[in-house]
mmCIF file of N, CA and C in Angstrom:
data_model
loop_
_atom_site.group_PDB
_atom_site.id
_atom_site.type_symbol
_atom_site.label_atom_id
_atom_site.label_comp_id
_atom_site.label_asym_id
_atom_site.label_seq_id
_atom_site.Cartn_x
_atom_site.Cartn_y
_atom_site.Cartn_z
ATOM 1 N N MET A 214 12.029 0.070 -13.840
ATOM 2 C CA MET A 214 12.400 0.554 -12.819
ATOM 3 C C MET A 214 11.975 1.990 -13.107
ATOM 4 N N LYS A 215 11.497 2.793 -12.073
ATOM 5 C CA LYS A 215 11.225 4.135 -11.536
ATOM 6 C C LYS A 215 11.479 4.568 -10.464
ATOM 7 N N LYS A 216 11.706 5.886 -10.464
ATOM 8 C CA LYS A 216 12.104 6.604 -9.123
ATOM 9 C C LYS A 216 11.013 6.969 -8.227
ATOM 10 N N CYS A 217 11.315 6.869 -7.158
ATOM 11 C CA CYS A 217 10.100 7.245 -6.036
ATOM 12 C C CYS A 217 9.960 8.812 -5.962
ATOM 13 N N PHE A 218 8.956 9.575 -6.033
ATOM 14 C CA PHE A 218 8.912 10.894 -5.813
ATOM 15 C C PHE A 218 9.510 11.517 -4.603
ATOM 16 N N ASP A 219 9.142 10.880 -3.415
ATOM 17 C CA ASP A 219 9.669 11.099 -2.134
ATOM 18 C C ASP A 219 11.016 10.678 -1.755
ATOM 19 N N CYS A 220 11.551 9.787 -1.935
ATOM 20 C CA CYS A 220 12.841 9.225 -1.429
ATOM 21 C C CYS A 220 13.751 9.148 -2.369
ATOM 22 N N LYS A 221 13.450 9.358 -3.728
ATOM 23 C CA LYS A 221 14.372 9.246 -4.928
ATOM 24 C C LYS A 221 15.065 8.018 -5.208
ATOM 25 N N THR A 222 14.449 6.854 -4.544
ATOM 26 C CA THR A 222 15.261 5.516 -4.738
ATOM 27 C C THR A 222 14.379 4.795 -5.792
ATOM 28 N N GLU A 223 14.914 3.748 -6.771
ATOM 29 C CA GLU A 223 14.475 3.368 -7.787
ATOM 30 C C GLU A 223 13.803 1.841 -7.033
ATOM 31 N N PHE A 224 12.436 1.680 -7.803
ATOM 32 C CA PHE A 224 11.756 0.536 -7.653
ATOM 33 C C PHE A 224 11.132 -0.112 -8.649
ATOM 34 N N GLU A 225 10.736 -1.242 -8.512
ATOM 35 C CA GLU A 225 10.201 -2.035 -9.457
ATOM 36 C C GLU A 225 8.683 -2.087 -9.375
ATOM 37 N N TYR A 226 8.014 -1.598 -10.510
ATOM 38 C CA TYR A 226 6.504 -1.702 -10.651
ATOM 39 C C TYR A 226 5.918 -2.579 -11.875
ATOM 40 N N ASP A 227 4.698 -2.752 -11.740
ATOM 41 C CA ASP A 227 3.820 -3.491 -12.746
ATOM 42 C C ASP A 227 3.463 -2.672 -13.697
ATOM 43 N N THR A 228 4.061 -3.011 -15.106
ATOM 44 C CA THR A 228 3.848 -1.920 -16.139
ATOM 45 C C THR A 228 2.502 -2.061 -16.727
ATOM 46 N N SER A 229 1.922 -3.129 -16.293
ATOM 47 C CA SER A 229 0.274 -3.533 -16.986
ATOM 48 C C SER A 229 -0.473 -2.984 -15.860
ATOM 49 N N ALA A 230 -0.247 -2.660 -14.868
ATOM 50 C CA ALA A 230 -1.304 -2.003 -13.865
ATOM 51 C C ALA A 230 -1.954 -0.912 -14.513
ATOM 52 N N ARG A 231 -3.343 -0.723 -14.040
ATOM 53 C CA ARG A 231 -4.395 0.443 -14.453
ATOM 54 C C ARG A 231 -3.496 1.819 -14.027
ATOM 55 N N PHE A 232 -2.930 1.857 -13.041
ATOM 56 C CA PHE A 232 -2.685 3.192 -12.649
ATOM 57 C C PHE A 232 -0.813 3.078 -12.065
ATOM 58 N N GLN A 233 -0.336 3.934 -12.611
ATOM 59 C CA GLN A 233 1.087 3.744 -12.296
ATOM 60 C C GLN A 233 1.529 4.286 -11.068
ATOM 61 N N ARG A 234 2.629 3.611 -10.601
ATOM 62 C CA ARG A 234 2.895 4.032 -9.213
ATOM 63 C C ARG A 234 3.777 5.112 -9.283
ATOM 64 N N LYS A 235 3.744 6.158 -8.220
ATOM 65 C CA LYS A 235 4.647 7.140 -8.050
ATOM 66 C C LYS A 235 5.695 6.960 -7.008
ATOM 67 N N TYR A 236 5.187 6.219 -5.887
ATOM 68 C CA TYR A 236 6.020 6.008 -4.603
ATOM 69 C C TYR A 236 6.582 4.327 -4.517
ATOM 70 N N CYS A 237 7.655 4.381 -3.898
ATOM 71 C CA CYS A 237 8.014 2.928 -3.171
ATOM 72 C C CYS A 237 7.031 2.525 -2.364
ATOM 73 N N LYS A 238 6.959 1.220 -2.046
ATOM 74 C CA LYS A 238 6.091 0.443 -0.973
ATOM 75 C C LYS A 238 6.404 1.288 0.265
ATOM 76 N N LYS A 239 7.606 1.443 0.845
ATOM 77 C CA LYS A 239 7.852 2.202 2.117
ATOM 78 C C LYS A 239 6.815 3.458 2.040
ATOM 79 N N CYS A 240 7.352 4.242 1.307
ATOM 80 C CA CYS A 240 6.742 5.735 0.957
ATOM 81 C C CYS A 240 5.227 5.442 0.971
ATOM 82 N N SER A 241 4.748 4.616 0.051
ATOM 83 C CA SER A 241 3.196 4.283 0.023
ATOM 84 C C SER A 241 2.726 3.843 1.355
ATOM 85 N N GLU A 242 3.175 3.295 2.121
ATOM 86 C CA GLU A 242 2.588 2.944 3.399
ATOM 87 C C GLU A 242 2.501 4.011 4.308
ATOM 88 N N LYS A 243 3.639 4.722 4.426
ATOM 89 C CA LYS A 243 3.674 5.952 5.060
ATOM 90 C C LYS A 243 2.495 6.964 4.807
ATOM 91 N N ARG A 244 2.427 6.995 3.354
ATOM 92 C CA ARG A 244 1.495 8.054 3.162
ATOM 93 C C ARG A 244 0.100 7.503 3.280
ATOM 94 N N LYS A 245 -0.317 6.166 3.187
ATOM 95 C CA LYS A 245 -1.601 5.924 3.642
ATOM 96 C C LYS A 245 -1.799 5.925 4.904
ATOM 97 N N LYS A 246 -0.865 5.717 5.971
ATOM 98 C CA LYS A 246 -1.021 6.031 7.375
ATOM 99 C C LYS A 246 -1.107 7.642 7.724
ATOM 100 N N MET A 247 -0.722 8.364 7.051
ATOM 101 C CA MET A 247 -0.940 9.864 7.003
ATOM 102 C C MET A 247 -2.403 10.187 6.546
ATOM 103 N N TRP A 248 -2.716 9.689 5.376
ATOM 104 C CA TRP A 248 -3.840 9.952 4.914
ATOM 105 C C TRP A 248 -5.071 9.494 5.909
ATOM 106 N N ASP A 249 -4.856 8.114 6.424
ATOM 107 C CA ASP A 249 -5.884 7.556 7.240
ATOM 108 C C ASP A 249 -6.068 8.292 8.427
ATOM 109 N N ASN A 250 -5.039 8.920 8.833
ATOM 110 C CA ASN A 250 -5.034 9.653 10.145
ATOM 111 C C ASN A 250 -5.404 11.088 10.095
ATOM 112 N N GLN A 251 -5.551 11.453 9.022
ATOM 113 C CA GLN A 251 -5.625 13.035 8.765
ATOM 114 C C GLN A 251 -6.934 13.525 9.354
ATOM 115 N N TRP A 252 -8.191 12.959 9.773
ATOM 116 C CA TRP A 252 -9.196 13.238 10.510
ATOM 117 C C TRP A 252 -8.670 13.429 11.952
ATOM 118 N N LYS A 253 -7.765 13.087 12.325
ATOM 119 C CA LYS A 253 -7.680 13.168 13.875
ATOM 120 C C LYS A 253 -7.313 14.913 14.100
ATOM 121 N N ILE A 254 -6.476 15.390 13.009
ATOM 122 C CA ILE A 254 -5.928 16.690 13.265
ATOM 123 C C ILE A 254 -7.299 17.748 13.182
ATOM 124 N N LYS A 255 -7.024 18.493 14.400
ATOM 125 C CA LYS A 255 -7.720 19.680 14.875
ATOM 126 C C LYS A 255 -7.700 21.059 14.403
ATOM 127 N N PHE A 256 -8.499 21.831 14.149
ATOM 128 C CA PHE A 256 -8.475 23.204 13.677
ATOM 129 C C PHE A 256 -7.355 23.888 14.456
ATOM 130 N N GLU A 257 -7.502 23.736 15.606
ATOM 131 C CA GLU A 257 -6.324 24.589 16.826
ATOM 132 C C GLU A 257 -5.048 24.200 16.465
ATOM 133 N N ASP A 258 -4.723 22.911 15.859
ATOM 134 C CA ASP A 258 -3.368 22.406 15.990
ATOM 135 C C ASP A 258 -2.641 23.273 14.714
ATOM 136 N N LEU A 259 -3.342 23.711 13.794
ATOM 137 C CA LEU A 259 -2.921 24.373 12.534
ATOM 138 C C LEU A 259 -2.496 25.637 12.957
ATOM 139 N N ASP A 260 -1.151 25.808 12.030
ATOM 140 C CA ASP A 260 -0.583 27.217 12.268
ATOM 141 C C ASP A 260 -1.153 28.487 11.726
ATOM 142 N N ASP A 261 -0.968 29.647 12.202
ATOM 143 C CA ASP A 261 -2.082 30.732 12.050
ATOM 144 C C ASP A 261 -1.203 31.706 10.412
ATOM 145 N N GLU A 262 -0.202 30.946 9.884
ATOM 146 C CA GLU A 262 0.152 31.925 8.890
ATOM 147 C C GLU A 262 -0.393 31.652 7.835
#
C-alpha cells in the first residue's frame, strides 16, 4: 500500500514494476489528461505575475 501524492488516499501498486507509482489511478488519469492538453494553453492566457 502506498499513499497518493495528490489526494492522500492509499492504493495498491505492483512492487515489481520498473517505475514506482506516485499517484492513484484516478489522479494519474487526471494528470495524463492535463499533460495531453498542455499544448492548447496560449501565452496570452497566463498571468503576468
